[in-house]
Coordinates of C-alpha atoms and ligand atoms in Angstrom, one line a residue:
X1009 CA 0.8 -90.1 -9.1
X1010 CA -2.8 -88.8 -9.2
X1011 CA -2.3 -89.2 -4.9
X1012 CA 0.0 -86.8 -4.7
X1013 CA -1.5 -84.0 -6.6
X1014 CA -2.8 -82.2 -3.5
X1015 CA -0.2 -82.3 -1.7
X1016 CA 2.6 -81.6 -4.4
X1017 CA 0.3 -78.5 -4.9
X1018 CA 1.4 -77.5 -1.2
X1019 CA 4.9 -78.5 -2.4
X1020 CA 4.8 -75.9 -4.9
X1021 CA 3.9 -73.0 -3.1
X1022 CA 6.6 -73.9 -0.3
X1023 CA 9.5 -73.6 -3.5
X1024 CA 7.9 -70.5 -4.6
X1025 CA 8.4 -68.5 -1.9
X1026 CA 12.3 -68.7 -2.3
X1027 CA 12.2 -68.0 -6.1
X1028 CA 11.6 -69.6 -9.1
X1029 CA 12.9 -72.8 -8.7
X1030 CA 9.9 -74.7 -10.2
X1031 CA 9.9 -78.5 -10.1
X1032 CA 10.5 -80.3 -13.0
X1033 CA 9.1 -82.6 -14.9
X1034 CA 12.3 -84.4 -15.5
X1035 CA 12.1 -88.4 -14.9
X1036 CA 15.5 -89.2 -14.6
X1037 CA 16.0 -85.6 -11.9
X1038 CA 13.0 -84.4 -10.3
X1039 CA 9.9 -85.3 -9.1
X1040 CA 6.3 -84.6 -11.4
X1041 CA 4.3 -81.8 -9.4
X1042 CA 1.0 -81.8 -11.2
X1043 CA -0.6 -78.2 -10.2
X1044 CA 2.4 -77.1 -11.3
X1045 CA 1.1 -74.7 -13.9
X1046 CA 4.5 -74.6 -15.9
X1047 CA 4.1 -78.5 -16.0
X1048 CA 3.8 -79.9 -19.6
X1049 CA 2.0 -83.4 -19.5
X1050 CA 3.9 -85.1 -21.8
X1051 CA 2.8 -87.8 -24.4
X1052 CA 3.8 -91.6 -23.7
X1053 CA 5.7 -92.6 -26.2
X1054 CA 4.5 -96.3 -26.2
X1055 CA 0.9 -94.8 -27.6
X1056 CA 2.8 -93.4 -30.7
X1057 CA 2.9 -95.1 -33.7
X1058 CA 5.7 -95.9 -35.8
X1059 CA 8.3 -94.4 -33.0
X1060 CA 11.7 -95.7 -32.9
X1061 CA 14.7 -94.2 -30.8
X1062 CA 18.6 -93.2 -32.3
X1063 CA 21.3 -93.3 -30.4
X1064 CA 24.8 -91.7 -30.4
X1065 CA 27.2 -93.1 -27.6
X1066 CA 30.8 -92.1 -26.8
X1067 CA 33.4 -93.2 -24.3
X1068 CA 34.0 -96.5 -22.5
X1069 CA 35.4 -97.8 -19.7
X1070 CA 38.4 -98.9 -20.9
X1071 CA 39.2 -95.9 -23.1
X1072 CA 38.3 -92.7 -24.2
X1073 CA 38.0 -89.2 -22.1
X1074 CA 34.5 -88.8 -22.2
X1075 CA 30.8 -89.9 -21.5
X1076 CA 28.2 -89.5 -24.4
X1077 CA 25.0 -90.7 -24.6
X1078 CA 22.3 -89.1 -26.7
X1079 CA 18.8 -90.7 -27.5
X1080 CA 15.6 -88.9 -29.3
X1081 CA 13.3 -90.4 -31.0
X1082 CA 12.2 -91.3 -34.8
X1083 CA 8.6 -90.7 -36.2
X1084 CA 8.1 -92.9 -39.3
X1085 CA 6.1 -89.9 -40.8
X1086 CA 8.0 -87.1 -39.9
X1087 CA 11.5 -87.6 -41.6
X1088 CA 12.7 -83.5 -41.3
X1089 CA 11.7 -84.1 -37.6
X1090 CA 14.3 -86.5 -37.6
X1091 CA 16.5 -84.7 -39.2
X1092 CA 16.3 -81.6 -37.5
X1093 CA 17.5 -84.0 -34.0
X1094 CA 19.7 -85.5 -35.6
X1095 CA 21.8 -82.1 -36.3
X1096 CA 20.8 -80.8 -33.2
X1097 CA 22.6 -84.0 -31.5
X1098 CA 25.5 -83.4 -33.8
X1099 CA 25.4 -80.2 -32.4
X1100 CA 25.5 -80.7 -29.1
X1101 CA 27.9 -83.3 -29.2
X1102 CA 30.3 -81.1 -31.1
X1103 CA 29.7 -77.9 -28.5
X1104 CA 30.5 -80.3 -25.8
X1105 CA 33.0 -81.8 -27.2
X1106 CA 35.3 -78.0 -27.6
X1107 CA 34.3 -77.4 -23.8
X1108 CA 35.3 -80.9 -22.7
X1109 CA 38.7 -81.0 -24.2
X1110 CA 40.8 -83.9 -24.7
X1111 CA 42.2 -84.3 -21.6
X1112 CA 41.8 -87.2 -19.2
X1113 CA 39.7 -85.7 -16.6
X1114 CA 38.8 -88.1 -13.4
X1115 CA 35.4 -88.3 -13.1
X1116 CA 35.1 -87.9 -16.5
X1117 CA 33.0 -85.3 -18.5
X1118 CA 29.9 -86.4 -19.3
X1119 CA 27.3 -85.1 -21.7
X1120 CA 23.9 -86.7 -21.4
X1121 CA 21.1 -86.1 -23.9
X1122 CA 17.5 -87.4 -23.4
X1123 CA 13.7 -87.1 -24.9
X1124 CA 10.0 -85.8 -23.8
X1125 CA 7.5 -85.7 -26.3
X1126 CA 6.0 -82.8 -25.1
X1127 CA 3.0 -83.0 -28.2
X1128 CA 1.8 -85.6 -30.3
X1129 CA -1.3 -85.1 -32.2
X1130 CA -2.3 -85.0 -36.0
X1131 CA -1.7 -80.8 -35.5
X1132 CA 1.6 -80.6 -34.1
X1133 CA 4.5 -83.0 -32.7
X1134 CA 7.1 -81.3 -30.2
X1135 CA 10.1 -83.4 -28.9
X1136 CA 11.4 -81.9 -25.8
X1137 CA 15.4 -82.2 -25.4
X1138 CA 17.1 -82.2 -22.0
X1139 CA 20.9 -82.3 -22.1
X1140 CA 22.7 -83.0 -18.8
X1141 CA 26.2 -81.7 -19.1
X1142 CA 28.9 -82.5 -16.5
X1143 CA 32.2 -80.3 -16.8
X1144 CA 34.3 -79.5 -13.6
X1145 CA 32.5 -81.6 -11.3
X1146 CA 29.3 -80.1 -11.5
X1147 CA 26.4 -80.6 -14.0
X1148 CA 23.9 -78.3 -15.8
X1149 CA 21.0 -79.0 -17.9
X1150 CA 19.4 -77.1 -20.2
X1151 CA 16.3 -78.1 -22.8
X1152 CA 15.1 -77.4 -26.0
X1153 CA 12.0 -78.0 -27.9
X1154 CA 11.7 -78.8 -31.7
X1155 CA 8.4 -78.3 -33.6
X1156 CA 6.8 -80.7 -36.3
X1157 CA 4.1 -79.3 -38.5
X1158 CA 2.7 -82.4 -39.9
X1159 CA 0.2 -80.2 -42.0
X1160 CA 3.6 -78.8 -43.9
X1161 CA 5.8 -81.7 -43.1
X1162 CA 8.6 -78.9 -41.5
X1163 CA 10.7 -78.7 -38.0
X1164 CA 10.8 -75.4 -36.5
X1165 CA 12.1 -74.3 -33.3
X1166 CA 10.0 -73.2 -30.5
X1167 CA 10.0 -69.7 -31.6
X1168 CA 8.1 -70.8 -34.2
X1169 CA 4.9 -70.9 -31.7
X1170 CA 4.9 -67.2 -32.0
X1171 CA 4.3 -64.9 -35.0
X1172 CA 7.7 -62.9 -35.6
X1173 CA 9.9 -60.4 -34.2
X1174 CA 7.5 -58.0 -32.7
X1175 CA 5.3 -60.7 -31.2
X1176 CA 8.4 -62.2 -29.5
X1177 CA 9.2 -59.1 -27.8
X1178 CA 6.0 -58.7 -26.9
X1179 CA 6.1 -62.0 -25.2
X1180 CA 9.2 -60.8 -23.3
X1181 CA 7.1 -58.2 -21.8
X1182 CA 4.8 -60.7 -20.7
X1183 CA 7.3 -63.5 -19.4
X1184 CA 9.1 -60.6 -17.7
X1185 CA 5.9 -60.1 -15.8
X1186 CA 5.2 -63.7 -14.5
X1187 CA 8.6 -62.9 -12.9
X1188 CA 7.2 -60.0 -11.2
X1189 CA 7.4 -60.9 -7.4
X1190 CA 8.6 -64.3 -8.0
X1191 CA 12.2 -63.2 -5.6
X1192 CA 14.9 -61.6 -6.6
X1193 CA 17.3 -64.5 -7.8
X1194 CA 16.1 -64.1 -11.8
X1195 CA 17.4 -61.2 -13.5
X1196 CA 14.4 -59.9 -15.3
X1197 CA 16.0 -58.2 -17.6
X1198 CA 17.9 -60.7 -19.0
X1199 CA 14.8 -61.5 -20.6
X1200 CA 15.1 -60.2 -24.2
X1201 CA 13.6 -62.8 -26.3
X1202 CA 16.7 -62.4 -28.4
X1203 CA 19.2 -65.4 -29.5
X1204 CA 18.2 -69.0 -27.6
X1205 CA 16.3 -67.8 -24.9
X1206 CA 13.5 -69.1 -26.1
X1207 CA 14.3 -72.5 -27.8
X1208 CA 11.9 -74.3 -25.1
X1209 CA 8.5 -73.8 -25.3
X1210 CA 5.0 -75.9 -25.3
X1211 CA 1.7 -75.4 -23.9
X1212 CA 0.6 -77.1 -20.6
X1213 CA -3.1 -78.1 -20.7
X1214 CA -4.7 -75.4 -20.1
X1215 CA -3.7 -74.0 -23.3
X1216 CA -1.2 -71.5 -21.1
X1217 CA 2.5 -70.8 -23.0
X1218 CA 5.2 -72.7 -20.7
X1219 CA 9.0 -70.6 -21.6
X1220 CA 11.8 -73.0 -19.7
X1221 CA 15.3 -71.5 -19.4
X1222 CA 17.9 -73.4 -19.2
X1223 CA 19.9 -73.7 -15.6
X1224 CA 22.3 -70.5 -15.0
X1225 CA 20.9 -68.3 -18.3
X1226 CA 18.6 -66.2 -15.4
X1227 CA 19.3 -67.5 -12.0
X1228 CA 21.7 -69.0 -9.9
X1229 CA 22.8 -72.3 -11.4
X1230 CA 21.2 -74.0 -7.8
X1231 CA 17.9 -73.2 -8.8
X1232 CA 17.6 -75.5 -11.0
X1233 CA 14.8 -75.4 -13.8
X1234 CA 13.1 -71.7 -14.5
X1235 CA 10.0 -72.0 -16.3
X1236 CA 6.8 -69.2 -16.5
X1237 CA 3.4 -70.2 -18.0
X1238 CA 2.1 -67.5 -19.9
X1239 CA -1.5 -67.7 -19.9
X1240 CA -3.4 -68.9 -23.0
X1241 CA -5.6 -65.6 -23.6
X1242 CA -2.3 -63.5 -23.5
X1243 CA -0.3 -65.8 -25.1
X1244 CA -2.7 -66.4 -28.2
X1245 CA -2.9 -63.0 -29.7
X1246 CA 0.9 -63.4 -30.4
X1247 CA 0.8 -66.9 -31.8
X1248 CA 1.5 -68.0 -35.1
X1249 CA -1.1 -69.8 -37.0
X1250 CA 0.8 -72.9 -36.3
X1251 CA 1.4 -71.9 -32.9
X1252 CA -2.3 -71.7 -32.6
X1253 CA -3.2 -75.2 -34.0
X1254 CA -0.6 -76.5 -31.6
X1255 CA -2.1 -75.0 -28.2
X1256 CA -5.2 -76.0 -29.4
X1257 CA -4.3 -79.4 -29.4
X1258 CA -2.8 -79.0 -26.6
X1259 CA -5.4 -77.8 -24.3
X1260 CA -7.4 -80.3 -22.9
X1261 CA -11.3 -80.1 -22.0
X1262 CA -12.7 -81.0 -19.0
X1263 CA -13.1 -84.7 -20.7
X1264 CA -9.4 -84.7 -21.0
X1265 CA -9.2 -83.5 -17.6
X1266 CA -11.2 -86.1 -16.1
X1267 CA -9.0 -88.7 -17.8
X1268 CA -6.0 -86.9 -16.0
X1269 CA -2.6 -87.8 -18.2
X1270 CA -1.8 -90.8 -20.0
X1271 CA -1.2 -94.2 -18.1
X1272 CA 2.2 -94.0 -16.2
X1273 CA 5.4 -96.2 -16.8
X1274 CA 6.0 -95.5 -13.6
X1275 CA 2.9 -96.4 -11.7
X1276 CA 3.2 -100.4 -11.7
X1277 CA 3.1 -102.3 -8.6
X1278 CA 6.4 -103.4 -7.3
X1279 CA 6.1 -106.9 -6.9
X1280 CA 6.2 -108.2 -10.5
X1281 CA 8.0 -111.6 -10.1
X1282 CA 11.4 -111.9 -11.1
X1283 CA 12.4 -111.6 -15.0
X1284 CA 13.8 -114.8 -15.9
X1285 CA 14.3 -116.6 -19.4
X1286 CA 11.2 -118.6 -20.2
X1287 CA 13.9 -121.1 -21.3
X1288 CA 15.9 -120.7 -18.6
X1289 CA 17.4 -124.8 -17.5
X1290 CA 17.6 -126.3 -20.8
X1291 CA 21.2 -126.1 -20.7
X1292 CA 23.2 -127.2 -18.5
X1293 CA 26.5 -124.7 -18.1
X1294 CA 28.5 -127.4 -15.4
X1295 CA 28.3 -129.3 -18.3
X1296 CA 28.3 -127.6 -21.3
X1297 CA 30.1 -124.7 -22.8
X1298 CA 28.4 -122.0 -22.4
X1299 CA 28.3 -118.2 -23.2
X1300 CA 26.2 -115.2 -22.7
X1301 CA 25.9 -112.8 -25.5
X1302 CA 24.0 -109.0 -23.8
X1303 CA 23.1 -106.4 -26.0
X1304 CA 23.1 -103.1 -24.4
X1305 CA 21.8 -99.7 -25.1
X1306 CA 18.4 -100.8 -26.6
X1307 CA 16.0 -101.2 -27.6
X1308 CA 16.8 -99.3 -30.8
X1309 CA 16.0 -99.3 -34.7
X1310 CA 17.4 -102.7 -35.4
X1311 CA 16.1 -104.6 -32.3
X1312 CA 13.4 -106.1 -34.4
X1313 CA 15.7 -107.6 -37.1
X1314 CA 18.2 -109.1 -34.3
X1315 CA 15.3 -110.5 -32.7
X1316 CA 14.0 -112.3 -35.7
X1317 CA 17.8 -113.5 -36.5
X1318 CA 18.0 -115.0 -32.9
X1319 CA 14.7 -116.6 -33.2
X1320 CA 15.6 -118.8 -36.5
X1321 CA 19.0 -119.3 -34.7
X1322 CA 17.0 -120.4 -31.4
X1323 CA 19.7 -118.6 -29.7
X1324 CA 18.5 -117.0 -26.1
X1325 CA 20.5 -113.5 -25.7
X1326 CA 20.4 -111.2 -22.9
X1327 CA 19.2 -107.4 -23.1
X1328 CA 20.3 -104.8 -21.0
X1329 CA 17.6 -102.0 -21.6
X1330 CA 17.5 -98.4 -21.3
X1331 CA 14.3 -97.4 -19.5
X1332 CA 13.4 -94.4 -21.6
X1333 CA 14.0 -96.6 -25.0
X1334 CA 11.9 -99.3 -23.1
X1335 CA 9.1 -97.4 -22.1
X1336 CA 8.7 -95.8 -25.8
X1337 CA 8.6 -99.6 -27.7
X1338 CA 7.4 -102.0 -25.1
X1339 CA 6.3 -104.4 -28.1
X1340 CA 10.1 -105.1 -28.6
X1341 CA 10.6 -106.2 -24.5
X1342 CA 7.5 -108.5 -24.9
X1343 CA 9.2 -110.3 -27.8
X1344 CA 12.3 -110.7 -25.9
X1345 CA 10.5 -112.3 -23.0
X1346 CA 8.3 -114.1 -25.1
X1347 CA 11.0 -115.3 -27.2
X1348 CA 13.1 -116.7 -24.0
X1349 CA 15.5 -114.1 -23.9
X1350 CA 16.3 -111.9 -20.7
X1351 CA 15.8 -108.4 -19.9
X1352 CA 17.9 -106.5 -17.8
X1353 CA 18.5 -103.1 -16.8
X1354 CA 20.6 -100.3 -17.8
X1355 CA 18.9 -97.4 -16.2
X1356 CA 16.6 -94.9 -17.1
X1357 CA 18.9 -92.4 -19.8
X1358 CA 22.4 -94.4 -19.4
X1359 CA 23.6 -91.5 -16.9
X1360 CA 27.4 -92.8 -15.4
X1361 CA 26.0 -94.1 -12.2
X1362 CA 29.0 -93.7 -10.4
X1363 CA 29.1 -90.2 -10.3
X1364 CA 25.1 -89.7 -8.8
X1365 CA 24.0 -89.6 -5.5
X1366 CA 22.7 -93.0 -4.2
X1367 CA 18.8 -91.5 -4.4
X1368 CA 19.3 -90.2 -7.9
X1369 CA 20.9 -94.2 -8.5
X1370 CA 17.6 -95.5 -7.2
X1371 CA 15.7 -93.4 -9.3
X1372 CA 17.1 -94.3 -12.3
X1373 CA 17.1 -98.5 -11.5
X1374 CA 13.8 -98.3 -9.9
X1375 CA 11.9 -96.5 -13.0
X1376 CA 13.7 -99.0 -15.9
X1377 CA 12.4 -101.9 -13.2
X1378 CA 8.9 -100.3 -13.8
X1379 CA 8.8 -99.5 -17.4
X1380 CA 10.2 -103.1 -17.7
X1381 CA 7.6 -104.4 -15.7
X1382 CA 5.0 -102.6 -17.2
X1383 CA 6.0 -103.9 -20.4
X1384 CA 6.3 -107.7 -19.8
X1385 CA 5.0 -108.3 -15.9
X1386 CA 8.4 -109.5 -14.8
X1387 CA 10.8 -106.8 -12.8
X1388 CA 14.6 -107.5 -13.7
X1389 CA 17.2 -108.1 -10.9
X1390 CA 20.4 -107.8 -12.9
X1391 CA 21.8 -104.0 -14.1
X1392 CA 24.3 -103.8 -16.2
X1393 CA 25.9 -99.8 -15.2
X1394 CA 26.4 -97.3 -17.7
X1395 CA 29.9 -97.5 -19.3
X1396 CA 30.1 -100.4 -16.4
X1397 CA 31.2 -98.1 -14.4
X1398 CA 30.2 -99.0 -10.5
X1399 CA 30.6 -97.1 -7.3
X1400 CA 30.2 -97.8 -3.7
X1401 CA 26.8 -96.1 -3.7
X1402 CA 25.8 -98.0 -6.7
X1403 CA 26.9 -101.4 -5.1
X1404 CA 24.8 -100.0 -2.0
X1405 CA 21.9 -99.1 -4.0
X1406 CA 22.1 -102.5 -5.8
X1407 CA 22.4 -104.8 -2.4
X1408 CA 19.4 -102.9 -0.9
X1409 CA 17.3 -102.8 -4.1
X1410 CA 17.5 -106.5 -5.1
X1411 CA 20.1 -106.0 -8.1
X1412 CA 23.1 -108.0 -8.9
X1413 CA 25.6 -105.9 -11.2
X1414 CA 26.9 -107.6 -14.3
X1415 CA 29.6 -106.5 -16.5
X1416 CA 31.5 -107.9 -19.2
X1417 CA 34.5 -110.1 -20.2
X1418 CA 34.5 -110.0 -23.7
X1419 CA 34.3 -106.6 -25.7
X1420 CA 33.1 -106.7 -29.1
X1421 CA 34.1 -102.5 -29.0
X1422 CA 31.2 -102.1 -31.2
X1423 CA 30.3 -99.3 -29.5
X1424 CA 30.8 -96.3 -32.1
X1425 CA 29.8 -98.9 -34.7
X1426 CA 32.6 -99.9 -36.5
X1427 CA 33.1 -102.4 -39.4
X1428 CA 31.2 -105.7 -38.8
X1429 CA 33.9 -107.9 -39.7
X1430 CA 36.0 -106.7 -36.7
X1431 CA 33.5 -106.7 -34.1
X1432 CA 32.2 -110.0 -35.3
X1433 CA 36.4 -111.6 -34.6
X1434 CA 37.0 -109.8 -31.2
X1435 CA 33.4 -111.3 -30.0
X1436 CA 34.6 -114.6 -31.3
X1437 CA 38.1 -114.4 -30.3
X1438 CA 38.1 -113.4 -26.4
X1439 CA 35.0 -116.5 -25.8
X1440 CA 35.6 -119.0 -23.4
X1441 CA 33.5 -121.3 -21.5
X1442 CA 31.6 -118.8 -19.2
X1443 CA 32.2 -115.7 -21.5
X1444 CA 29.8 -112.5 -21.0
X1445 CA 30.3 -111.2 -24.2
X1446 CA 29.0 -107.2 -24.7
X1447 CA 27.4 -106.3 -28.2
X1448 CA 25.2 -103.4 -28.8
X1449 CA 21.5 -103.3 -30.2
X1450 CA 21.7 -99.6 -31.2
X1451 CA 24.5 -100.4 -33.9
X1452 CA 23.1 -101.9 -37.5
X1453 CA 27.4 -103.3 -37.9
X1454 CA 26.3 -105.0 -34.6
X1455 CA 23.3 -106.6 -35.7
X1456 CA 25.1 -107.9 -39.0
X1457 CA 27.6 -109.4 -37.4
X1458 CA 25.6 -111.7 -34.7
X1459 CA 25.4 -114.9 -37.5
X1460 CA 28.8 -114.8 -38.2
X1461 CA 29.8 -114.6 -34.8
X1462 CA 27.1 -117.1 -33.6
X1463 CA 28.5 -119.6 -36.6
X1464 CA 32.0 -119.4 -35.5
X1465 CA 31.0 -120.1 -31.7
X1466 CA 28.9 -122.5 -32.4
X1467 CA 31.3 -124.5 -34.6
X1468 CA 33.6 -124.5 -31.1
X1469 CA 31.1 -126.1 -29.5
X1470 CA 29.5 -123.2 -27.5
X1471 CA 25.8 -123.5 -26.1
X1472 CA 24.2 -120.0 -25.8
X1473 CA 23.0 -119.0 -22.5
X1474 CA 21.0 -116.0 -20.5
X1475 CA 23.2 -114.7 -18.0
X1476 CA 22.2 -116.3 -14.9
X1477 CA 22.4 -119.5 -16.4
X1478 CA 26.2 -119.1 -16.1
X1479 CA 25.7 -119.5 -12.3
X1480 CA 23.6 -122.3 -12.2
X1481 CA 22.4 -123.4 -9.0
X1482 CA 24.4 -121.0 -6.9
X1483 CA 22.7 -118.3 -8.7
X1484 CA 23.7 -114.3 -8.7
X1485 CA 23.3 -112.4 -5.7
X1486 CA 22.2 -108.9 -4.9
X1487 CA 24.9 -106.6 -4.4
X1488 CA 27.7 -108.5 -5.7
X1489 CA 29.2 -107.6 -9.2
X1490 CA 29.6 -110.6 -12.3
X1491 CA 32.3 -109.9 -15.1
X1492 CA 32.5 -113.6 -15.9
X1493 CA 31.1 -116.7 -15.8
X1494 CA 34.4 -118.4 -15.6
X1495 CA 35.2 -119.9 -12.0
X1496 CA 37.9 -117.7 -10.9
X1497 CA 35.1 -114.6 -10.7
X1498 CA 32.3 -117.2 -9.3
X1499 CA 34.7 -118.1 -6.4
X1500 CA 35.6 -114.2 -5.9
X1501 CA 32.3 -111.9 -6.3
X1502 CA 33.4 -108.5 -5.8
X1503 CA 31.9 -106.9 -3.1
Ligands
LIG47 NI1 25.6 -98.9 -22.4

């Protein structure tokens, strides 16, 4: 990434001339243009301590009218912060849920809700939210940044930078001015300061007060992400005291500067060898009868504790990752590899696939492939797709990119949790020799009902496998898509 600084700078002045359409510094959308001055340099997760990730989920493939996926994260010493996303998920969820109605709609709306930690330091902790929502075959993204206090132990919103009413319209003045001459697409005076307008706001490294709008509140919905960067010695006289400590901690000397940001998930070399189960072989599925238990979604707050459970079991599982959750607790993917278990991908923010462009498709397999990599120095070739919902493109994208495409064909439905006993009998009762059975990490009734389900298969006389050791010899191919084990759909690969 540090290559392309020079050059992206040139990138940046070629989008500023038709407006305001700044890049972003979105992972799953956009590309990271350094110079940028609005650019926040965000905090890898993975050097936080104590960080887990929650997860709401809605919709599946075989019911349900909607998509929902909504992660942010968990600081062990910052309980209102959780809190405080936790409501603001609820919230979101709700609002989309009134605009999304009930109705089947084909594709289907889609609300998608991921994380930046856009500060983390002993003075302040900001967690960045970027919702994706799709409605009417179009999608729009907004963000919003929540404030920790760790001195006071409170959550405030990002208007808590800034030191009351009059300092906020003053502020207004001064992001109306960084408009000045930027093109006539933003309505300047829509800036007022006044109800959410400013619910996104951190400092980039120089200490300078970056306000993000969210897409369509001042321009043209095609622009795309609106940001200023107020600079720091206009910004600070209008700063709350917290506000102060936090763009202090923010702004990074010339030491800081040298270091340039924080170590990349994204920056591994490509040719990682192939993930595989360290186990992989000891069983063999011509003979035996053999299923594959996955566990999607993570990994998430109970990850640990199904590991461990698996471990005294010496049962080998596979995990179908989502990037952002494996790039924030890479300790968790080095115990699954280390532990003989398999790790797959599930894309970067569990975005449905099938309704992305195949570019935006690559994006999203190729940085889980890194932050996987990056984590246990193995690159996975199986993705499990969001919702399993697969396209063309994403067949395409998989044949090119080295990926075979697994699904399921046994559904514990555990997905909005649900009580353990029932997930535990349908992942017991649909097994059969070759079964890919789907479970979820993110869901504690999940977790508790593994032994039972385990106990029950194993007293049929079921070996538990990784899923390429369904396959055996004739292993999984790029391209093609797996939904069973069983022979009929290894003589008929669907592509
Ligand atoms: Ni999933």
């Amino acid at each position: 990434m540090h290559k392309t600084r020079f050059f992206s700078g040139i990138a940046l002045l070629a989008l500023s001339t038709g407006g305001c359409g700044l890049a972003a510094a979105s992972p799953e959308r956009d590309v990271l243009v350094p110079a940028e001055p609005t650019l926040i340099d965000f905090v890898d997760p993975a050097t936080v301590p104590g960080l887990t990730t929650e997860t709401i989920t809605e919709g599946h493939a075989t019911r349900g009218s909607r998509y929902v996926h909504i992660t942010y994260p968990e600081l062990s010493g910052a309980p209102a912060l959780g809190r405080a996303l936790r409501e603001q998920a609820q919230r979101e969820l709700g609002d989309f849920r009134a605009r999304a109605g009930g109705e089947p709609a084909d594709p289907r709306p889609e609300l998608n809700v991921d994380w930046q930690l856009a500060a983390a330091s002993p003075q302040a902790i900001a967690v960045r939210l970027r919702s994706g929502e799709y409605l009417r075959a179009s999608w729009e993204n907004a963000t919003r940044t929540l404030w920790y206090d760790p001195s006071t132990g409170r959550t405030t919103g990002s208007t808590g930078l800034v030191a009351g009413g009059d300092a906020l319209r003053r502020l207004a003045e001064l992001v109306k001015e960084q408009f000045a001459g930027r093109g006539a697409q933003v309505e300047r005076s829509e800036v007022t300061g006044g109800g959410d307008q400013f619910d996104s706001m951190a400092f980039n490294r120089e200490g300078d007060l970056v306000v993000e709008f969210d897409d369509c509140q001042l321009a043209p919905c095609q622009l795309g992400r609106v940001a200023v960067a107020v600079p720091a010695k206009r910004a600070t006289p209008l700063l709350s005291a917290f506000g102060r400590r936090a763009q202090q901690a923010a702004a990074k000397g010339p030491a800081g500067r040298r270091g340039g940001p924080a170590a990349s998930p994204f920056a591994v070399p490509p040719r990682s060898p192939e993930a595989t189960s360290s186990r992989a072989g000891t069983v063999d599925c011509a003979v035996a009868k053999c299923v594959a238990l996955t566990f999607d979604d993570g990994p998430g707050p109970y990850t640990a504790e199904l590991l461990d459970l698996l471990k005294r079991e010496q049962v080998r599982a596979t995990f179908f990752v989502v990037g952002g959750n494996a790039a924030a607790q890479p300790g968790l993917l080095r115990r699954m590899s280390d532990e003989g278990h398999l790790v797959g991908n599930h894309s970067w923010s569990h975005t449905d696939l099938s309704k992305q462009g195949n570019p935006k498709i690559a994006d999203s397999l190729e940085r889980t492939r890194s932050a996987v990599a990056t984590a246990i120095g193995q690159a996975p070739t199986l993705v499990r797709p969001p919702y399993g919902a697969v396209s063309k493109g994403l067949r395409n994208v998989a044949r090119e990119k080295g990926y075979a495409l697994v699904t399921w064909d046994v559904d514990a439905m555990d997905q909005q949790g649900g009580a353990t006993p029932d997930i535990a009998d349908r992942g017991v009762r649909g097994a059969h020799p070759g079964a890919i059975i789907l479970l979820h990490d993110i869901h504690r009734e999940s977790v508790a009902a593994v032994p039972d389900i385990l106990k029950r298969l194993r007293g049929k006389g079921y070996s538990f496998v990784t899923v390429p050791e369904l396959y055996g010899p004739a292993g999984m191919q790029a391209g093609r898509l797996y939904r069973s084990g069983s022979e009929p759909s290894r003589k008929q690969p669907l592509t």
